[in-house]
mmCIF file of C-alpha atoms in Angstrom:
data_model
loop_
_atom_site.group_PDB
_atom_site.id
_atom_site.type_symbol
_atom_site.label_atom_id
_atom_site.label_comp_id
_atom_site.label_asym_id
_atom_site.label_seq_id
_atom_site.Cartn_x
_atom_site.Cartn_y
_atom_site.Cartn_z
ATOM 1 C CA MET I 74 12.801 -10.381 -13.103
ATOM 2 C CA LYS I 75 9.105 -9.748 -12.398
ATOM 3 C CA LEU I 76 7.494 -9.058 -8.966
ATOM 4 C CA TYR I 77 4.968 -11.764 -9.990
ATOM 5 C CA ASP I 78 7.812 -14.446 -10.293
ATOM 6 C CA GLU I 79 8.545 -14.308 -6.497
ATOM 7 C CA ASN I 80 4.397 -13.962 -5.937
ATOM 8 C CA ILE I 81 3.128 -16.642 -8.224
ATOM 9 C CA PRO I 82 -0.805 -17.180 -7.901
ATOM 10 C CA VAL I 83 -2.191 -20.099 -7.148
ATOM 11 C CA PRO I 84 -5.328 -21.226 -8.327
ATOM 12 C CA GLY I 85 -8.268 -20.559 -5.798
ATOM 13 C CA CYS I 86 -5.773 -18.872 -3.238
ATOM 14 C CA THR I 87 -4.775 -15.557 -1.558
ATOM 15 C CA ILE I 88 -1.653 -14.993 -0.750
ATOM 16 C CA SER I 89 -0.181 -11.671 0.862
ATOM 17 C CA ASN I 90 3.869 -11.327 1.957
ATOM 18 C CA GLN I 91 5.565 -8.045 3.638
ATOM 19 C CA GLU I 92 8.448 -6.812 2.272
ATOM 20 C CA ILE I 93 8.636 -4.146 5.061
ATOM 21 C CA GLU I 94 6.919 -2.713 7.850
ATOM 22 C CA ASN I 95 3.802 -1.308 6.179
ATOM 23 C CA VAL I 96 4.709 -2.352 2.783
ATOM 24 C CA THR I 97 3.470 -5.928 1.535
ATOM 25 C CA HIS I 98 2.924 -7.954 -1.959
ATOM 26 C CA PHE I 99 -0.636 -9.411 -2.571
ATOM 27 C CA SER I 100 -1.213 -12.568 -4.797
ATOM 28 C CA LEU I 101 -5.064 -12.968 -6.016
ATOM 29 C CA ALA I 102 -5.589 -15.805 -8.135
ATOM 30 C CA LYS I 103 -8.316 -15.339 -11.158
ATOM 31 C CA HIS I 104 -11.647 -14.630 -9.385
ATOM 32 C CA THR I 105 -10.279 -14.850 -6.099
ATOM 33 C CA SER I 106 -11.255 -11.709 -4.190
ATOM 34 C CA ILE I 107 -10.320 -10.043 -0.942
ATOM 35 C CA SER I 108 -13.586 -8.523 1.519
ATOM 36 C CA LYS I 109 -13.653 -4.578 2.140
ATOM 37 C CA GLU I 110 -11.862 -3.568 4.781
ATOM 38 C CA LYS I 111 -10.680 -0.096 6.123
ATOM 39 C CA TYR I 112 -7.284 1.664 7.106
ATOM 40 C CA PRO I 113 -6.707 3.966 9.709
ATOM 41 C CA CYS I 114 -4.232 5.866 7.488
ATOM 42 C CA ASP I 115 -4.077 6.326 3.670
ATOM 43 C CA VAL I 116 -3.165 3.492 1.548
ATOM 44 C CA LEU I 117 -1.269 3.327 -2.294
ATOM 45 C CA TYR I 118 -2.200 -0.079 -4.488
ATOM 46 C CA ILE I 119 0.173 -0.640 -7.197
ATOM 47 C CA VAL I 120 -1.136 -3.241 -9.605
ATOM 48 C CA ASP I 121 2.107 -5.375 -11.035
ATOM 49 C CA THR I 122 1.104 -7.705 -13.176
ATOM 50 C CA GLY I 123 -3.073 -8.629 -14.252
ATOM 51 C CA GLN I 124 -6.601 -7.341 -13.935
ATOM 52 C CA VAL I 125 -8.185 -6.197 -10.491
ATOM 53 C CA LYS I 126 -11.165 -4.344 -9.241
ATOM 54 C CA MET I 127 -10.566 -2.128 -6.647
ATOM 55 C CA ASN I 128 -14.048 -0.442 -5.539
ATOM 56 C CA GLU I 129 -15.563 0.759 -8.585
ATOM 57 C CA HIS I 130 -11.748 0.850 -10.237
ATOM 58 C CA THR I 131 -10.477 -1.745 -12.520
ATOM 59 C CA LEU I 132 -6.576 -1.676 -12.622
ATOM 60 C CA GLN I 133 -4.213 -3.584 -14.647
ATOM 61 C CA ALA I 134 -0.701 -3.416 -14.665
ATOM 62 C CA ASN I 135 1.367 -0.167 -14.010
ATOM 63 C CA ASP I 136 -2.123 1.250 -12.360
ATOM 64 C CA CYS I 137 -2.256 2.727 -9.256
ATOM 65 C CA LEU I 138 -4.789 3.414 -6.624
ATOM 66 C CA PHE I 139 -4.620 5.814 -3.905
ATOM 67 C CA VAL I 140 -7.434 4.947 -1.434
ATOM 68 C CA LYS I 141 -7.896 7.943 2.147
ATOM 69 C CA ALA I 142 -8.242 6.624 5.276
ATOM 70 C CA ASN I 143 -11.412 4.805 6.897
ATOM 71 C CA THR I 144 -12.411 4.512 3.498
ATOM 72 C CA LEU I 145 -13.501 1.021 2.692
ATOM 73 C CA CYS I 146 -11.935 -0.836 -0.275
ATOM 74 C CA GLY I 147 -11.708 -4.531 -1.147
ATOM 75 C CA GLN I 148 -10.024 -6.026 -4.146
ATOM 76 C CA GLU I 149 -11.861 -8.738 -6.777
ATOM 77 C CA ALA I 150 -8.994 -10.775 -9.449
ATOM 78 C CA ILE I 151 -10.214 -10.515 -12.790
ATOM 79 C CA THR I 152 -6.956 -12.749 -13.876
ATOM 80 C CA ASP I 153 -4.227 -14.013 -11.861
ATOM 81 C CA THR I 154 -3.168 -10.738 -10.401
ATOM 82 C CA VAL I 155 -0.098 -9.355 -8.198
ATOM 83 C CA TYR I 156 0.009 -5.804 -6.379
ATOM 84 C CA THR I 157 1.432 -3.823 -3.623
ATOM 85 C CA GLU I 158 -0.059 -2.153 -0.773
ATOM 86 C CA ILE I 159 1.693 0.543 0.678
ATOM 87 C CA LEU I 160 0.079 2.112 4.278
ATOM 88 C CA ILE I 161 0.857 5.241 4.334
ATOM 89 C CA LYS I 162 0.850 6.139 8.359
ATOM 90 C CA GLU I 163 1.146 9.333 10.274
ATOM 91 C CA ASP I 164 4.886 8.580 10.387
ATOM 92 C CA THR I 165 5.217 8.577 6.814
ATOM 93 C CA LYS I 166 5.852 11.762 4.855
ATOM 94 C CA MET I 167 3.804 11.936 1.479
ATOM 95 C CA ASN I 168 4.261 14.105 -1.470
ATOM 96 C CA GLU I 169 1.643 16.320 -1.734
ATOM 97 C CA VAL I 170 1.100 15.555 -5.535
ATOM 98 C CA LEU I 171 -0.843 11.926 -4.233
ATOM 99 C CA LYS I 172 -3.520 13.990 -2.460
ATOM 100 C CA ASN I 173 -6.081 14.604 -4.670
ATOM 101 C CA ILE I 174 -5.190 11.888 -7.164
ATOM 102 C CA ASP I 175 -7.559 8.311 -7.453
ATOM 103 C CA VAL I 176 -6.645 6.039 -10.360
ATOM 104 C CA PHE I 177 -3.501 6.848 -11.981
ATOM 105 C CA GLN I 178 0.406 5.432 -13.186
ATOM 106 C CA LEU I 179 3.543 6.538 -11.585
ATOM 107 C CA LYS I 180 5.180 7.415 -14.692
ATOM 108 C CA ASP I 181 2.952 10.404 -15.147
ATOM 109 C CA LEU I 182 3.867 11.977 -12.161
ATOM 110 C CA ILE I 183 7.442 13.209 -12.994
ATOM 111 C CA PRO I 184 8.568 14.649 -16.389
ATOM 112 C CA TYR I 185 11.466 14.049 -18.152
ATOM 113 C CA GLN I 186 14.166 16.603 -18.753
ATOM 114 C CA LYS I 187 16.902 17.418 -21.366
ATOM 115 C CA GLY I 188 20.242 15.807 -20.135
ATOM 116 C CA LYS I 189 18.937 15.372 -16.472
ATOM 117 C CA ILE I 190 17.393 12.544 -13.671
ATOM 118 C CA VAL I 191 14.655 13.641 -12.433
ATOM 119 C CA ASN I 192 14.128 12.448 -8.841
ATOM 120 C CA MET I 193 10.349 12.874 -6.553
ATOM 121 C CA ASP I 194 9.880 11.695 -3.298
ATOM 122 C CA LEU I 195 6.477 9.905 -2.875
ATOM 123 C CA LEU I 196 6.628 8.167 0.723
ATOM 124 C CA SER I 197 9.043 8.325 2.944
ATOM 125 C CA ASN I 198 9.127 6.847 6.921
ATOM 126 C CA GLU I 199 12.092 5.837 9.116
ATOM 127 C CA LYS I 200 12.168 2.375 7.625
ATOM 128 C CA MET I 201 11.534 3.203 3.802
ATOM 129 C CA LYS I 202 11.420 5.505 1.031
ATOM 130 C CA PHE I 203 9.349 5.259 -1.964
ATOM 131 C CA VAL I 204 10.729 7.513 -5.054
ATOM 132 C CA ILE I 205 10.337 7.923 -8.674
ATOM 133 C CA MET I 206 13.082 8.901 -11.139
ATOM 134 C CA ALA I 207 12.615 9.651 -15.003
ATOM 135 C CA PHE I 208 16.322 9.534 -16.486
ATOM 136 C CA ASP I 209 16.994 10.759 -20.077
ATOM 137 C CA ASP I 210 18.525 8.664 -22.758
ATOM 138 C CA GLY I 211 22.296 8.175 -21.937
ATOM 139 C CA CYS I 212 22.069 9.447 -18.189
ATOM 140 C CA ALA I 213 22.953 7.175 -15.204
ATOM 141 C CA LEU I 214 23.663 6.754 -11.298
ATOM 142 C CA ALA I 215 26.812 5.726 -10.466
ATOM 143 C CA GLU I 216 27.964 2.415 -9.018
ATOM 144 C CA HIS I 217 26.600 2.341 -5.290
ATOM 145 C CA ALA I 218 25.580 0.601 -2.180
ATOM 146 C CA ALA I 219 21.962 0.989 -1.093
ATOM 147 C CA PRO I 220 21.566 0.765 2.812
ATOM 148 C CA GLY I 221 18.331 -1.903 2.831
ATOM 149 C CA ASN I 222 17.033 -4.541 0.575
ATOM 150 C CA ALA I 223 15.651 -2.093 -2.394
ATOM 151 C CA LEU I 224 12.862 -2.879 -5.319
ATOM 152 C CA ILE I 225 12.892 -1.125 -8.673
ATOM 153 C CA PHE I 226 9.744 -1.232 -11.175
ATOM 154 C CA ALA I 227 10.172 -0.027 -14.237
ATOM 155 C CA LEU I 228 7.846 1.821 -15.433
ATOM 156 C CA ASP I 229 8.847 3.532 -19.062
ATOM 157 C CA GLY I 230 11.816 2.827 -21.917
ATOM 158 C CA GLN I 231 14.375 0.479 -21.225
ATOM 159 C CA ALA I 232 17.731 0.732 -19.229
ATOM 160 C CA THR I 233 20.963 -1.469 -17.949
ATOM 161 C CA ILE I 234 20.952 -2.833 -14.701
ATOM 162 C CA THR I 235 24.505 -3.340 -13.451
ATOM 163 C CA TYR I 236 24.275 -5.088 -10.489
ATOM 164 C CA GLU I 237 27.406 -6.766 -8.473
ATOM 165 C CA GLY I 238 30.250 -6.473 -12.032
ATOM 166 C CA LYS I 239 26.880 -7.802 -14.073
ATOM 167 C CA ASP I 240 25.344 -6.149 -16.703
ATOM 168 C CA TYR I 241 20.511 -7.319 -16.558
ATOM 169 C CA ALA I 242 18.461 -5.477 -19.530
ATOM 170 C CA ILE I 243 15.338 -4.247 -17.658
ATOM 171 C CA GLN I 244 12.030 -2.616 -19.331
ATOM 172 C CA ALA I 245 8.613 -0.978 -18.610
ATOM 173 C CA GLY I 246 6.866 -4.251 -16.470
ATOM 174 C CA GLU I 247 9.800 -5.414 -14.906
ATOM 175 C CA ASN I 248 11.587 -5.418 -11.744
ATOM 176 C CA PHE I 249 14.683 -5.746 -10.216
ATOM 177 C CA ARG I 250 15.617 -6.687 -6.436
ATOM 178 C CA PHE I 251 19.126 -5.494 -5.111
ATOM 179 C CA GLU I 252 20.328 -7.187 -1.632
ATOM 180 C CA LYS I 253 21.159 -5.068 1.431
ATOM 181 C CA ASN I 254 24.798 -3.510 0.683
ATOM 182 C CA GLY I 255 24.662 -5.054 -3.303
ATOM 183 C CA LYS I 256 26.669 -2.589 -5.647
ATOM 184 C CA HIS I 257 24.535 -1.760 -8.173
ATOM 185 C CA ALA I 258 24.385 1.503 -11.072
ATOM 186 C CA VAL I 259 21.428 2.314 -13.473
ATOM 187 C CA ARG I 260 21.708 3.481 -17.009
ATOM 188 C CA ALA I 261 18.831 4.653 -19.689
ATOM 189 C CA ASN I 262 19.208 3.052 -22.988
ATOM 190 C CA GLY I 263 16.513 5.887 -23.965
ATOM 191 C CA PRO I 264 14.305 7.865 -22.079
ATOM 192 C CA PHE I 265 13.959 5.696 -18.939
ATOM 193 C CA LYS I 266 11.430 5.733 -15.726
ATOM 194 C CA MET I 267 11.575 4.001 -12.465
ATOM 195 C CA ALA I 268 10.403 3.570 -8.938
ATOM 196 C CA LEU I 269 12.068 2.584 -6.222
ATOM 197 C CA LEU I 270 11.363 0.914 -2.604
ATOM 198 C CA LEU I 271 14.302 0.895 -0.806
ATOM 199 C CA GLU I 272 13.883 0.032 3.313
ATOM 200 C CA LEU I 273 16.036 2.009 5.329
ATOM 201 C CA GLU I 274 18.483 0.457 7.869
ATOM 202 C CA GLY I 275 20.459 2.031 10.269
#
């Protein structure tokens, strides 16, 4: 499942869908745009599908753009595009690795290590957590349940996700959604990197 499948562009339209507080998915049909605006906080944009111009940058699938607070930024879809916008408000802890970069890919922020799973928290607050992980071949997360809804972005390689007793193959460029308390496990089939957007609930 791709995020695109839940946010299919509609010709001539722009559509927004708030996932959780401060996290919104946008769907822009080709040749549509969102006027330049600025937020009083830093913003992280993650392109899922398509090609979009954001200020002087042209981004495509898996590209990210970090925009500092009070900086004007607009979006113009070159092709049908789906992307995620994360507002990094004062209550959000941000990993220092994000502070001095502009356009990047999440997979390039974290290394592989032989026989290990490497984890990096990028953003977190009381409502959500955004993490990237690198699995060496064969490494796995044991079955567990999350406290809220979760969305995986596969960034590199392939893995098997076991969800509620059924196996699903996932590869770079694809997404998978877990419901709150859904039992799941992840096993890498070769080196595998993913990002996890997790809704935190008390």
